[in-house]
Structures are given as C-alpha cells and as structure tokens.
Coordinates of C-alpha atoms (C1' of nucleotides) in Angstrom, one line a residue:
Chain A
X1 CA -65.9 126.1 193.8
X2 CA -65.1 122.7 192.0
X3 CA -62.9 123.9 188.8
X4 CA -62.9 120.5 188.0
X5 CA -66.6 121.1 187.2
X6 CA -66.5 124.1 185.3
X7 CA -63.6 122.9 183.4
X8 CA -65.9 119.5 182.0
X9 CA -69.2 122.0 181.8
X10 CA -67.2 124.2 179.0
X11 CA -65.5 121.1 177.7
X12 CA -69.1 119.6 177.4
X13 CA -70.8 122.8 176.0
X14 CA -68.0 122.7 173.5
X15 CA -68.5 119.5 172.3
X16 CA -72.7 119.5 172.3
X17 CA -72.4 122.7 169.9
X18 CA -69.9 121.0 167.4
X19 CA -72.5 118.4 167.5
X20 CA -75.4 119.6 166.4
X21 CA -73.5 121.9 163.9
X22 CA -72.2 118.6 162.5
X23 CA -75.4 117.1 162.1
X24 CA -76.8 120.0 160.1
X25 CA -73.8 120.4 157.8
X26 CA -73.4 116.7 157.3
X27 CA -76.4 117.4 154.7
X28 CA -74.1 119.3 152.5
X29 CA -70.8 117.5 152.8
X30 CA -69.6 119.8 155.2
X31 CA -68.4 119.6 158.6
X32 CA -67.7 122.3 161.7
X33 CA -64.2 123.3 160.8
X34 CA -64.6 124.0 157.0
X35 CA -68.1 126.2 158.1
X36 CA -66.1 128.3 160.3
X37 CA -63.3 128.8 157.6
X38 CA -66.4 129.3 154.9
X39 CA -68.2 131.6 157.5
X40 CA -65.4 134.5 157.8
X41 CA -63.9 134.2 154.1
X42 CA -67.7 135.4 153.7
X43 CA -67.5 138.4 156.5
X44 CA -64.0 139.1 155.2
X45 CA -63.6 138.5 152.1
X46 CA -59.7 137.0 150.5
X47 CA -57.0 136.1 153.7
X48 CA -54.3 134.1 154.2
X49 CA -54.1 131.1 155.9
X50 CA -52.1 132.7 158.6
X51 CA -54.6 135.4 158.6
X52 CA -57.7 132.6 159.0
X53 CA -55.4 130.7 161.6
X54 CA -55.2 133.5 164.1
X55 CA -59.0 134.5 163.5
X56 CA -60.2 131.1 164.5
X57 CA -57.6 130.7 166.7
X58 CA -56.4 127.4 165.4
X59 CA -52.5 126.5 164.5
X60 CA -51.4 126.4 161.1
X61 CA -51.1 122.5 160.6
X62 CA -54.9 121.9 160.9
X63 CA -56.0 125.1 159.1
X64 CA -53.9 123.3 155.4
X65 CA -55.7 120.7 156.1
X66 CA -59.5 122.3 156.5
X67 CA -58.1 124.0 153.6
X68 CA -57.2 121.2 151.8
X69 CA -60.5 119.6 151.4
X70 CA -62.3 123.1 150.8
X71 CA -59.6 123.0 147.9
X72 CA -60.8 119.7 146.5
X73 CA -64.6 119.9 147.4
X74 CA -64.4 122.9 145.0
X75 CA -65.6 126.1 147.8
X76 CA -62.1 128.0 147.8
X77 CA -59.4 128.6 146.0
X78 CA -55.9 129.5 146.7
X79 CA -54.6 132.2 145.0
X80 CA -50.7 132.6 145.4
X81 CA -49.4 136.4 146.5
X82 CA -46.5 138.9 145.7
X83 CA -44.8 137.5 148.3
X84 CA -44.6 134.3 147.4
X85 CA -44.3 132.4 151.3
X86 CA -48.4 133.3 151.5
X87 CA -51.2 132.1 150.0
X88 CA -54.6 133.8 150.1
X89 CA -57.9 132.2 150.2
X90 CA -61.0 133.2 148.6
X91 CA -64.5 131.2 148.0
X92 CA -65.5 130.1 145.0
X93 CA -68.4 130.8 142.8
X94 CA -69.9 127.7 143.6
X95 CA -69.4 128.7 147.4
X96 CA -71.1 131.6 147.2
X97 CA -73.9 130.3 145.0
X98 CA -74.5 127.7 147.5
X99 CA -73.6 129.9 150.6
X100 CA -77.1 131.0 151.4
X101 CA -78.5 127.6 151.7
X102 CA -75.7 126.8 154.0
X103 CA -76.5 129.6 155.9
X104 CA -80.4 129.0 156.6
X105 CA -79.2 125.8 157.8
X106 CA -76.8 126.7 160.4
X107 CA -79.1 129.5 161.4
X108 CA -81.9 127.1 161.9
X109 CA -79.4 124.9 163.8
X110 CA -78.0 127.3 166.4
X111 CA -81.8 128.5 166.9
X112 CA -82.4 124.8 167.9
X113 CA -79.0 124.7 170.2
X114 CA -80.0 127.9 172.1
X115 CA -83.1 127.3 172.3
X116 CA -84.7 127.5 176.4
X117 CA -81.8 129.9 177.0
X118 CA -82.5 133.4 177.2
X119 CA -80.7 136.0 175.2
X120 CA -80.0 137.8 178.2
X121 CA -77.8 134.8 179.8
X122 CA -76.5 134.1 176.5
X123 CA -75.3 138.2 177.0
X124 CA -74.0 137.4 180.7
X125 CA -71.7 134.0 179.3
X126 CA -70.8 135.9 176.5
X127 CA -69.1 138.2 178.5
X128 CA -68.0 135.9 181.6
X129 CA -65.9 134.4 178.8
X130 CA -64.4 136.5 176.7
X131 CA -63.2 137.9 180.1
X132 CA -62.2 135.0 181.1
X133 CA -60.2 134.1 177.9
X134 CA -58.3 137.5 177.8
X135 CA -57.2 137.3 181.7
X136 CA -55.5 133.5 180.1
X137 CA -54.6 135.7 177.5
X138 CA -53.2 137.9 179.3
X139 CA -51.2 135.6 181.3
X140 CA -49.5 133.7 178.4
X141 CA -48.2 137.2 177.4
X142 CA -46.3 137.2 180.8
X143 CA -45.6 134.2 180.9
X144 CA -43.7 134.4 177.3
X145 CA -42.1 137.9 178.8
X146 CA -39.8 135.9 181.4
Chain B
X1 CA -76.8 138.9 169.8
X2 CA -73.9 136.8 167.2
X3 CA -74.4 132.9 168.5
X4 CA -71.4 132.5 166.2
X5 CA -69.2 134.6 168.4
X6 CA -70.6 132.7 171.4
X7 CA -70.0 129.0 170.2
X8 CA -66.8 129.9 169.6
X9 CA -65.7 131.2 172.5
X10 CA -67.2 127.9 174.1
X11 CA -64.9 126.1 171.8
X12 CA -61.7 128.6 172.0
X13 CA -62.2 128.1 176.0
X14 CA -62.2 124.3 175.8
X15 CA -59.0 123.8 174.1
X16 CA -57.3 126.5 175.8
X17 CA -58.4 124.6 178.9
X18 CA -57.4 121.2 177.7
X19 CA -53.8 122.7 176.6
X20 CA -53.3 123.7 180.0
X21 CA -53.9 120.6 181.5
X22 CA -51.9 118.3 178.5
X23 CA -48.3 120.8 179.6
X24 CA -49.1 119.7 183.3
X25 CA -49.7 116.2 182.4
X26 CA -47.4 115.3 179.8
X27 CA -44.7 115.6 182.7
X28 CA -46.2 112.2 184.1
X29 CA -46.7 110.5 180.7
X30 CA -50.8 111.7 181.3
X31 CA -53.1 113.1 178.9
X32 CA -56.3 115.0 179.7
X33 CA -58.7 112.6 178.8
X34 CA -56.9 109.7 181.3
X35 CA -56.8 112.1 183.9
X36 CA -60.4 112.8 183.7
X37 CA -61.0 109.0 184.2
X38 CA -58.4 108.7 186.9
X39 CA -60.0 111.7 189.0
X40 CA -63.4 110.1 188.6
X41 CA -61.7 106.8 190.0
X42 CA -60.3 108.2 192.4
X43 CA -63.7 109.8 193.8
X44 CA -66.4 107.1 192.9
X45 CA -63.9 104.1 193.1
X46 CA -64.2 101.1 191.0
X47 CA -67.3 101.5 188.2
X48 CA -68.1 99.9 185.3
X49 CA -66.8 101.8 181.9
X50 CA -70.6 102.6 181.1
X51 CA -70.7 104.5 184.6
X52 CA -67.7 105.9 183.3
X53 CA -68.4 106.8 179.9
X54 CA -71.9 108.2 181.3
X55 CA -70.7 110.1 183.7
X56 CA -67.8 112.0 181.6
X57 CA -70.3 112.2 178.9
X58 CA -68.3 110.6 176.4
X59 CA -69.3 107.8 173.9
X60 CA -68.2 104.2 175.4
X61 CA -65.3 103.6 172.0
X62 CA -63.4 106.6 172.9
X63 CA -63.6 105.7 176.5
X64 CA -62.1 102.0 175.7
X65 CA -59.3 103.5 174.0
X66 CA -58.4 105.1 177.1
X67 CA -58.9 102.7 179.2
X68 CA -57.1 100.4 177.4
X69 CA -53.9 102.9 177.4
X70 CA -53.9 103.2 181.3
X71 CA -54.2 99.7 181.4
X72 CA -51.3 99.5 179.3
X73 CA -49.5 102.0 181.7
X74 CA -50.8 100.0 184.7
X75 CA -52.6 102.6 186.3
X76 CA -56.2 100.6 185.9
X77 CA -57.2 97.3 185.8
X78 CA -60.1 95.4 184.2
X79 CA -61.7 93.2 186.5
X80 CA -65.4 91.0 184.4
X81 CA -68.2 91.2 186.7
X82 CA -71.2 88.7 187.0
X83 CA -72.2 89.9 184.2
X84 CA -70.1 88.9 181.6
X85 CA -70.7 91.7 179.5
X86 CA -69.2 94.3 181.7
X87 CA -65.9 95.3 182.9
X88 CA -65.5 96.7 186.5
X89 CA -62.5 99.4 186.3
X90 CA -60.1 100.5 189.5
X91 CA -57.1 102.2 190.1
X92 CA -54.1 100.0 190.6
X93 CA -51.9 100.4 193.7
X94 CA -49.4 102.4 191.1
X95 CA -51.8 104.6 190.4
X96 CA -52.8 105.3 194.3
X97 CA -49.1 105.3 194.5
X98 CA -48.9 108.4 192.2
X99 CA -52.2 110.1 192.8
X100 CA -50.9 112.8 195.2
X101 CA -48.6 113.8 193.0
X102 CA -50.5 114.7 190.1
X103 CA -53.1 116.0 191.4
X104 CA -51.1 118.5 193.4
X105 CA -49.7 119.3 189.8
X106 CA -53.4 119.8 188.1
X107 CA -54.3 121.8 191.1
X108 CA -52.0 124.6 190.7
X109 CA -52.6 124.4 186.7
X110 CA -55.7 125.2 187.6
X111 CA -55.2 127.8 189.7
X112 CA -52.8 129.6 186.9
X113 CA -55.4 128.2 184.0
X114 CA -58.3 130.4 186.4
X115 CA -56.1 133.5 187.7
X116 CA -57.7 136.9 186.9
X117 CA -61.0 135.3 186.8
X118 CA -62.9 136.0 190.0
X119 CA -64.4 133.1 192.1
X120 CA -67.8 135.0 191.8
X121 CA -67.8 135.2 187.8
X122 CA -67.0 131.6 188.3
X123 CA -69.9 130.4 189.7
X124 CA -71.8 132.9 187.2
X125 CA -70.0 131.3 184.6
X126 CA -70.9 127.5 186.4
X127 CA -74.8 128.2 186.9
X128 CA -75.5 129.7 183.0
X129 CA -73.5 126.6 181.6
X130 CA -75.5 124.4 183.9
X131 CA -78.5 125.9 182.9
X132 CA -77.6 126.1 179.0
X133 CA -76.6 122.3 179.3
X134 CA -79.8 121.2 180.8
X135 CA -81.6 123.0 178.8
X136 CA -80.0 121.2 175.6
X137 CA -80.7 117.9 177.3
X138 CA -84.7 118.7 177.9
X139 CA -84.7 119.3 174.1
X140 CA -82.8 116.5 172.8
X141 CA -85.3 114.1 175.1
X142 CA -87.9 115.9 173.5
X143 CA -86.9 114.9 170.0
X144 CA -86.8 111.1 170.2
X145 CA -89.9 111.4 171.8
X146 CA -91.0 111.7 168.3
Chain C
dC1 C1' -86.9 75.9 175.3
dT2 C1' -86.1 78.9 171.3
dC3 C1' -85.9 83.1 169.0
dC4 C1' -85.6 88.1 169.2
dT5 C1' -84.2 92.1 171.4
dT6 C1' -81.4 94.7 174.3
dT7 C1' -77.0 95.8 176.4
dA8 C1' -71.6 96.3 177.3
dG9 C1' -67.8 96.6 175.0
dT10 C1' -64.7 96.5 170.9
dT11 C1' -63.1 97.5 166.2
dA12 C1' -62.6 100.4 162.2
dC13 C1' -62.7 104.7 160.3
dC14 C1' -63.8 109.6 160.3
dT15 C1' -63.0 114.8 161.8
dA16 C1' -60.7 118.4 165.0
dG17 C1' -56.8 120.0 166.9
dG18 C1' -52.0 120.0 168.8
dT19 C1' -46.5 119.7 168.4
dA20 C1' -42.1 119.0 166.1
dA21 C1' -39.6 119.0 162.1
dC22 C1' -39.2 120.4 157.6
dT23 C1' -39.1 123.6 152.9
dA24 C1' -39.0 127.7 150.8
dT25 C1' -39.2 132.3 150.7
dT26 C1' -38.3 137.1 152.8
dT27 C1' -35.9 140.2 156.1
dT28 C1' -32.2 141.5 159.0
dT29 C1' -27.7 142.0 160.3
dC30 C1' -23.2 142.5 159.8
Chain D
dG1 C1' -23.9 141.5 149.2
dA2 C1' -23.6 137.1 152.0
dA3 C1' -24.9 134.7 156.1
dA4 C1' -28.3 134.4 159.7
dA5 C1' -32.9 134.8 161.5
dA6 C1' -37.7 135.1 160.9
dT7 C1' -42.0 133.8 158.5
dA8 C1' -45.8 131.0 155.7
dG9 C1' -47.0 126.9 154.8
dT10 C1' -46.6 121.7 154.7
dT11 C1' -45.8 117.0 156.4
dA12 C1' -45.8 113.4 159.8
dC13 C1' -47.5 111.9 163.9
dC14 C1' -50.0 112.4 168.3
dT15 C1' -54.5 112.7 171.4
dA16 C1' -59.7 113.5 171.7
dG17 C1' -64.0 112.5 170.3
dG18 C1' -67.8 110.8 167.0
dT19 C1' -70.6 107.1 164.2
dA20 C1' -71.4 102.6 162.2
dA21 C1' -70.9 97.9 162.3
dC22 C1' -69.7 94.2 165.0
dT23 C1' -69.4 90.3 169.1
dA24 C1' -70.9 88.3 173.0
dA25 C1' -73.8 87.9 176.9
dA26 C1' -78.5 88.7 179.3
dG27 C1' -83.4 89.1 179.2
dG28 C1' -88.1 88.6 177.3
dA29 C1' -92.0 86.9 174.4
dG30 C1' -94.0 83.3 172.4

DNA sequence: CTCCTTTAGTTACCTAGGTAACTATTTTTC
DNA sequence: GAAAAATAGTTACCTAGGTAACTAAAGGAG
C-alpha cells in the first residue's frame, strides 16, 4: 500500500472540491472559507469565533480574518459579549435575505462535484474517514498526554 | 446523505495530513510541497516542470515557486533543453546525498499519521477516492467539450 | 518567408491555512 | 486582594495553491 498515494488522492480531492465551490461562489463575491463560516452561523445560529474555529476546525488567526471580510462585505456582524475577551457572530439581514440564493448555488454545485459517484460510496468514504480522522485524533490526545 | 459534512472531512483530512508532514520536514529545512517534488525526482528522475506540475496536479506558477526555492537550497538544478522553452529538473548530488535521510523521516510520519487505520480500510479508502477523482475528471472533459 | 497560434515558464496578485508573538480580559492561586 | 496563569482575539509573517497577464520560443497556415 503506497501511503504516498493515498496521501496526494485526499490532498487532490481536497483541492478539486474547493474548486468548484470557488467557481460557483465567485458569482456572489464569495469564496470557500466565508461559505463555510456563512453555512453553520445558518445551522447554528450566534457563536463565537472560538466557537466557529473549533467547528470548522481552523485556528483562530485565519478564522479574524474570514471574519474580517464577512464584516466589511456587510453578511455578519460582531456583537461584543458579557465577557468582554469574546465576540459573537451572527449574519446579517442582508445575509439571510440573500442566503437562499447562495444556497441553490452551492447545492447545484456539489450536485455537479458528486456527480458519477454513488451515494452508497459517498456512505462507505464518509465513514472510512471520519474513522480515520478520530484514530489521528485520537493519537494527538496521547501524544499531548506524555 | 450531508455532501457538506463529506467535503469537509476531505478538507479536515488534507491539512491534518500536510501538518504531519510540515513537523517531520521542517527538521530538514523541507516543506510538503518540495518534498512532493523531490520524491517524484527521486522516482521518475530528471522531467521537465510541465511533467512535474502534471503529474502532482498542480498549476505550473506554484510549481516554479518551488522549484525555484530548492534551487535556491541546492537540492535541484535547472538544466534548458533543446527546446528552449523548457527547463529539464534533477536532483543535485546534495540532494541524493540527503535523500535517505528524509525519507526514512516521512516514512515513520507516515506510519504514526496512518496508525489505527487498518491497511484494508486503506485501500477502501484508496479505490472510492480513485474512483470519485476519475469520475470528476470524465465530467470536467465533458464540459469543454461544449 | 511571414504572420498567427500554441506552448513552457514566469510574474503579480489573490484566497486558505498555519505558527509565534502580542493585547486585553477573566480566572486561579496563594 | 494581588500576582500568576489561562483564555479570546488580533497582528505579522510563513507556505500552498489558484487565476490572469505576460515573455519567449516553436510550429503551422497562408
């Protein structure tokens, strides 16, 4: 088994998928990192930015940033809390006027990048990796440990 | 069946893979995108940076900047061919020198950056990815048919 | 032979993500 | 309660990769 090859297949994958949702979101000023952070304020509703980092699983530095330019592009605001270290995030009216359209495009988009792949090998990977990301998990815990 | 859950895995699996390697590498002065060109060096021998860039699937600017920096490093060398146009690139003597050495060190990242994830989920993992990827590729050939 | 097109590589500039070092607020500890 | 440690976020700087626009060399069509 050449991990060299799996290793540049999921680096590859990775890279196609950011594509093609870049293309798509391109149309409306947006690009793949400020979807992702639009895409669970929707499903969550108000976090922090640490709470957003650890959801994507991003570090803090580049999650300001995708912020940032939400901030300025006029889809989220920052609203500052009780404790007054955090700062939570919530879209904007204009975001979620303009959410739906957003959505149909991705939607469309991810239809295309899937396409010739059936849903029940997108089931099987789906599951090869999330196992394969907690057993790295995993290890980083004991690693840390020592 | 959530696509969004399965493109970012994809993603989440990439970088976690690419950290791996940069904490192994930085130890030599290497980054994972120079190793990547070194290792295909190493197993082709000399090619031209459109082989190169082709055969890593990356677009040819990124792969002159990385070129250029292991040039500067003197682990590669630029040699003109026949053609003007291209440039033939090969490992320097240095970088034969060192070869052993870092690969031995990528190897057993590997191994830790795979533990817990059996060889037979790997190929699992290998053949849907392989499969997924082609089937991206038959698509995008399809469009610019148009 | 000349002009047009294609091709290999480079340059400039963009996003995505990472680490290290910093500020400003809690929290803990003594 | 004051000093120390932890936490949220930011800033600066790095690599990785992408597109657009460019240069220079090779090929082709007339």
């Amino acid at each position: 088994m050449e991990l060299h090859v799996l290793f540049h297949s999921v680096h590859q994958l990775s890279r196609q998928i950011m594509k093609c949702n870049n293309t798509v979101l391109q149309e409306y000023g947006l690009y793949s990192a400020q979807w992702s952070v639009l895409y669970v304020l929707k499903q969550r509703g108000r976090l922090t930015q640490k709470e957003l980092s650890e959801y994507l699983a991003v570090e803090a530095p580049p999650m300001t940033r995708t912020i940032q330019r939400l901030v300025k592009q006029g889809y989220v605001r920052q609203v500052p809390g009780q404790d007054k270290r955090v700062k939570f995030i919530e879209l904007t009216e204009l975001a979620e006027r303009e959410y739906p359209v957003w959505e149909q495009a991705v939607l469309e988009m991810n239809e295309k990048t899937i396409r010739g792949f059936s849903k029940e090998h997108q089931q099987q990977l789906q599951k090869l990796m999330t196992e394969w990301l907690s057993a790295m998990e995993r290890h980083q815990g004991e690693e840390e440990k020592k």
